[in-house]
């Protein structure tokens, strides 16, 4: 059992998640939006780890491993999409991609 | 251990704020690595050292390097010598370096000042229990993760493919000969 209080750790996870959400909302560069989504996923994993530590169960860490796997798959597909958008539109501004033409 | 947690949490929040406010992607990625390292220290203080190692290896290692590769592939028409010189100003790397130095001081403190019996780590749930849960009740989740990663590889290859300019080299030779 660790000595760190549950509230402080959950507060850190919430602050990091809100920072990621603000990053998604205020940035128009697609790569920055992807990075902010990564920050949000990381904060969610932090919350799982905190809960797993609180109840001394391995389930939280198992969930973190699943989130890690999902983040890796998501970032690879997202970066491939960013490459295609940059080749098609010659910009990384997400407002330019408001028409989904196949 | 508690003070270590608070310092690492402050470093994490500060570097994440710097990530979402940078104009330059590489500067943001430097702060992003620091943020992931700080979260890894938080995992360590919470008693999950195996997850801290995974955080450093996969998030700060693999994912950030992947993003850097893509930024290099995008070839953003900004790479002139002047800008390169401006990037090497101390104002670029002093911020991440100071925050990383705080984390390094914490690591040294944990290794040196902790008692020898537990090896320095407060292990709430060790990696053995995680592995037993992962390949026991969660085995279907592991298999689904494998499917997800396969779908990610195939999807990334399909989406990232460039449009072919030539049909086939035999057909090209025949059309050149004809």
PDB file of C-alpha atoms in Angstrom, chain B residues 22-177:
ATOM      1  CA  UNK B  22       4.137  25.187 -28.194  1.00  0.00           C
ATOM      2  CA  UNK B  23       4.103  26.324 -31.794  1.00  0.00           C
ATOM      3  CA  UNK B  24       6.940  24.058 -32.851  1.00  0.00           C
ATOM      4  CA  UNK B  25       6.212  20.323 -32.976  1.00  0.00           C
ATOM      5  CA  UNK B  26       9.660  19.148 -31.957  1.00  0.00           C
ATOM      6  CA  UNK B  27       9.639  21.422 -28.896  1.00  0.00           C
ATOM      7  CA  UNK B  28       6.227  20.025 -27.983  1.00  0.00           C
ATOM      8  CA  UNK B  29       7.524  16.483 -28.386  1.00  0.00           C
ATOM      9  CA  UNK B  30      10.468  17.206 -26.093  1.00  0.00           C
ATOM     10  CA  UNK B  31       8.041  18.341 -23.400  1.00  0.00           C
ATOM     11  CA  UNK B  32       5.798  15.347 -24.178  1.00  0.00           C
ATOM     12  CA  UNK B  33       8.646  12.949 -23.411  1.00  0.00           C
ATOM     13  CA  UNK B  34       9.254  14.758 -20.118  1.00  0.00           C
ATOM     14  CA  UNK B  35       5.546  14.499 -19.319  1.00  0.00           C
ATOM     15  CA  UNK B  36       5.538  10.739 -19.927  1.00  0.00           C
ATOM     16  CA  UNK B  37       8.669  10.315 -17.813  1.00  0.00           C
ATOM     17  CA  UNK B  38       7.008  12.256 -14.976  1.00  0.00           C
ATOM     18  CA  UNK B  39       3.918  10.056 -15.197  1.00  0.00           C
ATOM     19  CA  UNK B  40       6.237   7.047 -15.063  1.00  0.00           C
ATOM     20  CA  UNK B  41       7.682   8.391 -11.789  1.00  0.00           C
ATOM     21  CA  UNK B  42       4.099   8.798 -10.523  1.00  0.00           C
ATOM     22  CA  UNK B  43       3.422   5.136 -11.367  1.00  0.00           C
ATOM     23  CA  UNK B  44       6.584   4.202  -9.483  1.00  0.00           C
ATOM     24  CA  UNK B  45       5.497   6.086  -6.380  1.00  0.00           C
ATOM     25  CA  UNK B  46       2.021   4.557  -6.625  1.00  0.00           C
ATOM     26  CA  UNK B  47       3.554   1.099  -6.453  1.00  0.00           C
ATOM     27  CA  UNK B  48       3.440  -0.042 -10.076  1.00  0.00           C
ATOM     28  CA  UNK B  49       7.086  -0.190 -11.243  1.00  0.00           C
ATOM     29  CA  UNK B  50       6.320  -2.550 -14.123  1.00  0.00           C
ATOM     30  CA  UNK B  51       3.813  -0.084 -15.519  1.00  0.00           C
ATOM     31  CA  UNK B  52       6.391   2.686 -15.099  1.00  0.00           C
ATOM     32  CA  UNK B  53       8.787   0.683 -17.273  1.00  0.00           C
ATOM     33  CA  UNK B  54       6.063   0.101 -19.866  1.00  0.00           C
ATOM     34  CA  UNK B  55       5.239   3.810 -19.873  1.00  0.00           C
ATOM     35  CA  UNK B  56       8.850   4.743 -20.584  1.00  0.00           C
ATOM     36  CA  UNK B  57       9.357   2.040 -23.217  1.00  0.00           C
ATOM     37  CA  UNK B  58       6.111   2.289 -25.168  1.00  0.00           C
ATOM     38  CA  UNK B  59       4.846   5.841 -24.694  1.00  0.00           C
ATOM     39  CA  UNK B  60       8.080   7.813 -24.361  1.00  0.00           C
ATOM     40  CA  UNK B  61       9.989   5.435 -26.612  1.00  0.00           C
ATOM     41  CA  UNK B  62       7.902   3.923 -29.353  1.00  0.00           C
ATOM     42  CA  UNK B  63       4.998   6.322 -29.837  1.00  0.00           C
ATOM     43  CA  UNK B  64       7.016   9.539 -29.663  1.00  0.00           C
ATOM     44  CA  UNK B  65       9.630   8.140 -32.050  1.00  0.00           C
ATOM     45  CA  UNK B  66       6.810   7.195 -34.443  1.00  0.00           C
ATOM     46  CA  UNK B  67       5.471  10.760 -34.360  1.00  0.00           C
ATOM     47  CA  UNK B  68       8.984  12.114 -34.968  1.00  0.00           C
ATOM     48  CA  UNK B  69       9.389   9.817 -37.989  1.00  0.00           C
ATOM     49  CA  UNK B  70       6.131  11.068 -39.461  1.00  0.00           C
ATOM     50  CA  UNK B  71       7.123  14.716 -38.872  1.00  0.00           C
ATOM     51  CA  UNK B  72      10.377  13.954 -40.709  1.00  0.00           C
ATOM     52  CA  UNK B  73       8.442  12.306 -43.567  1.00  0.00           C
ATOM     53  CA  UNK B  74       6.114  15.290 -43.919  1.00  0.00           C
ATOM     54  CA  UNK B  75       9.042  17.466 -45.041  1.00  0.00           C
ATOM     55  CA  UNK B  76       7.511  20.693 -43.833  1.00  0.00           C
ATOM     56  CA  UNK B  77       9.566  23.186 -45.898  1.00  0.00           C
ATOM     57  CA  UNK B  78      10.915  24.797 -42.734  1.00  0.00           C
ATOM     58  CA  UNK B  79      14.279  23.147 -42.670  1.00  0.00           C
ATOM     59  CA  UNK B  80      16.719  25.903 -43.428  1.00  0.00           C
ATOM     60  CA  UNK B  81      19.968  26.470 -41.679  1.00  0.00           C
ATOM     61  CA  UNK B  82      18.780  29.615 -39.889  1.00  0.00           C
ATOM     62  CA  UNK B  83      15.908  27.799 -38.302  1.00  0.00           C
ATOM     63  CA  UNK B  84      18.171  24.899 -37.393  1.00  0.00           C
ATOM     64  CA  UNK B  85      20.461  27.392 -35.697  1.00  0.00           C
ATOM     65  CA  UNK B  86      17.532  28.949 -33.878  1.00  0.00           C
ATOM     66  CA  UNK B  87      16.432  25.522 -32.646  1.00  0.00           C
ATOM     67  CA  UNK B  88      19.751  24.982 -30.952  1.00  0.00           C
ATOM     68  CA  UNK B  89      19.356  28.095 -28.790  1.00  0.00           C
ATOM     69  CA  UNK B  90      19.402  27.321 -25.048  1.00  0.00           C
ATOM     70  CA  UNK B  91      15.793  28.497 -24.749  1.00  0.00           C
ATOM     71  CA  UNK B  92      14.778  25.385 -26.672  1.00  0.00           C
ATOM     72  CA  UNK B  93      16.322  22.738 -24.509  1.00  0.00           C
ATOM     73  CA  UNK B  94      16.680  24.418 -21.114  1.00  0.00           C
ATOM     74  CA  UNK B  95      13.043  23.843 -20.163  1.00  0.00           C
ATOM     75  CA  UNK B  96      12.927  20.082 -20.822  1.00  0.00           C
ATOM     76  CA  UNK B  97      16.431  19.702 -19.412  1.00  0.00           C
ATOM     77  CA  UNK B  98      15.507  21.368 -16.098  1.00  0.00           C
ATOM     78  CA  UNK B  99      12.328  19.323 -15.733  1.00  0.00           C
ATOM     79  CA  UNK B 100      14.219  16.114 -16.583  1.00  0.00           C
ATOM     80  CA  UNK B 101      16.880  17.047 -14.026  1.00  0.00           C
ATOM     81  CA  UNK B 102      14.156  17.275 -11.367  1.00  0.00           C
ATOM     82  CA  UNK B 103      13.021  13.758 -12.295  1.00  0.00           C
ATOM     83  CA  UNK B 104      16.624  12.495 -12.242  1.00  0.00           C
ATOM     84  CA  UNK B 105      17.117  13.974  -8.761  1.00  0.00           C
ATOM     85  CA  UNK B 106      13.981  12.160  -7.632  1.00  0.00           C
ATOM     86  CA  UNK B 107      15.256   8.888  -9.090  1.00  0.00           C
ATOM     87  CA  UNK B 108      18.597   9.284  -7.323  1.00  0.00           C
ATOM     88  CA  UNK B 109      16.766  10.093  -4.095  1.00  0.00           C
ATOM     89  CA  UNK B 110      14.574   7.002  -4.394  1.00  0.00           C
ATOM     90  CA  UNK B 111      17.493   4.689  -5.127  1.00  0.00           C
ATOM     91  CA  UNK B 112      19.820   6.114  -2.468  1.00  0.00           C
ATOM     92  CA  UNK B 113      17.515   6.973   0.406  1.00  0.00           C
ATOM     93  CA  UNK B 114      15.072   4.068   0.293  1.00  0.00           C
ATOM     94  CA  UNK B 115      15.566   1.047   2.487  1.00  0.00           C
ATOM     95  CA  UNK B 116      17.341  -1.937   0.998  1.00  0.00           C
ATOM     96  CA  UNK B 117      14.720  -4.502   2.005  1.00  0.00           C
ATOM     97  CA  UNK B 118      12.138  -3.545  -0.599  1.00  0.00           C
ATOM     98  CA  UNK B 119      14.645  -2.510  -3.228  1.00  0.00           C
ATOM     99  CA  UNK B 120      13.428   1.072  -3.048  1.00  0.00           C
ATOM    100  CA  UNK B 121      10.037   0.481  -4.596  1.00  0.00           C
ATOM    101  CA  UNK B 122       6.696   0.437  -2.860  1.00  0.00           C
ATOM    102  CA  UNK B 123       5.235  -2.501  -4.730  1.00  0.00           C
ATOM    103  CA  UNK B 124       1.493  -2.616  -4.222  1.00  0.00           C
ATOM    104  CA  UNK B 125       0.751  -5.072  -7.012  1.00  0.00           C
ATOM    105  CA  UNK B 126       3.781  -6.730  -8.536  1.00  0.00           C
ATOM    106  CA  UNK B 127       4.208  -7.801 -12.124  1.00  0.00           C
ATOM    107  CA  UNK B 128       3.614 -11.471 -11.308  1.00  0.00           C
ATOM    108  CA  UNK B 129       0.037 -10.814 -10.225  1.00  0.00           C
ATOM    109  CA  UNK B 130      -0.534  -8.689 -13.315  1.00  0.00           C
ATOM    110  CA  UNK B 131       0.710 -11.478 -15.542  1.00  0.00           C
ATOM    111  CA  UNK B 132      -1.453 -14.056 -13.775  1.00  0.00           C
ATOM    112  CA  UNK B 133      -4.528 -11.842 -14.215  1.00  0.00           C
ATOM    113  CA  UNK B 134      -3.610 -11.020 -17.799  1.00  0.00           C
ATOM    114  CA  UNK B 135      -3.304 -14.635 -18.909  1.00  0.00           C
ATOM    115  CA  UNK B 136      -6.029 -15.929 -16.606  1.00  0.00           C
ATOM    116  CA  UNK B 137      -9.360 -14.099 -16.569  1.00  0.00           C
ATOM    117  CA  UNK B 138      -8.290 -11.559 -19.201  1.00  0.00           C
ATOM    118  CA  UNK B 139      -7.006 -13.980 -21.849  1.00  0.00           C
ATOM    119  CA  UNK B 140      -9.772 -13.009 -24.260  1.00  0.00           C
ATOM    120  CA  UNK B 141      -8.696  -9.385 -23.910  1.00  0.00           C
ATOM    121  CA  UNK B 142      -5.137 -10.324 -24.823  1.00  0.00           C
ATOM    122  CA  UNK B 143      -6.360 -12.096 -27.944  1.00  0.00           C
ATOM    123  CA  UNK B 144      -8.531  -9.133 -28.880  1.00  0.00           C
ATOM    124  CA  UNK B 145      -5.474  -6.875 -28.407  1.00  0.00           C
ATOM    125  CA  UNK B 146      -3.620  -9.042 -30.900  1.00  0.00           C
ATOM    126  CA  UNK B 147      -6.465  -8.647 -33.373  1.00  0.00           C
ATOM    127  CA  UNK B 148      -6.489  -4.882 -32.771  1.00  0.00           C
ATOM    128  CA  UNK B 149      -2.758  -4.594 -33.394  1.00  0.00           C
ATOM    129  CA  UNK B 150      -3.066  -6.646 -36.580  1.00  0.00           C
ATOM    130  CA  UNK B 151      -5.870  -4.384 -37.755  1.00  0.00           C
ATOM    131  CA  UNK B 152      -3.711  -1.374 -36.877  1.00  0.00           C
ATOM    132  CA  UNK B 153      -0.769  -2.658 -38.927  1.00  0.00           C
ATOM    133  CA  UNK B 154      -2.936  -3.500 -41.940  1.00  0.00           C
ATOM    134  CA  UNK B 155      -4.847  -0.214 -41.674  1.00  0.00           C
ATOM    135  CA  UNK B 156      -1.703   1.884 -41.338  1.00  0.00           C
ATOM    136  CA  UNK B 157      -0.123   0.145 -44.337  1.00  0.00           C
ATOM    137  CA  UNK B 158      -3.248   0.580 -46.428  1.00  0.00           C
ATOM    138  CA  UNK B 159      -3.792   4.227 -45.500  1.00  0.00           C
ATOM    139  CA  UNK B 160      -0.162   5.274 -45.698  1.00  0.00           C
ATOM    140  CA  UNK B 161       0.424   3.766 -49.135  1.00  0.00           C
ATOM    141  CA  UNK B 162       1.360   6.156 -51.921  1.00  0.00           C
ATOM    142  CA  UNK B 163      -0.364   6.018 -55.245  1.00  0.00           C
ATOM    143  CA  UNK B 164       1.623   3.899 -57.691  1.00  0.00           C
ATOM    144  CA  UNK B 165       3.081   5.721 -60.660  1.00  0.00           C
ATOM    145  CA  UNK B 166       3.924   2.651 -62.793  1.00  0.00           C
ATOM    146  CA  UNK B 167       1.695  -0.362 -63.245  1.00  0.00           C
ATOM    147  CA  UNK B 168       4.372  -3.045 -63.258  1.00  0.00           C
ATOM    148  CA  UNK B 169       7.961  -3.101 -64.379  1.00  0.00           C
ATOM    149  CA  UNK B 170       7.347  -5.795 -67.037  1.00  0.00           C
ATOM    150  CA  UNK B 171       4.445  -3.835 -68.488  1.00  0.00           C
ATOM    151  CA  UNK B 172       6.562  -0.677 -68.387  1.00  0.00           C
ATOM    152  CA  UNK B 173       9.407  -2.363 -70.310  1.00  0.00           C
ATOM    153  CA  UNK B 174       6.961  -3.754 -72.884  1.00  0.00           C
ATOM    154  CA  UNK B 175       5.343  -0.380 -73.387  1.00  0.00           C
ATOM    155  CA  UNK B 176       8.777   1.219 -73.718  1.00  0.00           C
ATOM    156  CA  UNK B 177       9.819  -1.397 -76.300  1.00  0.00           C
TER     157      UNK B 177
END
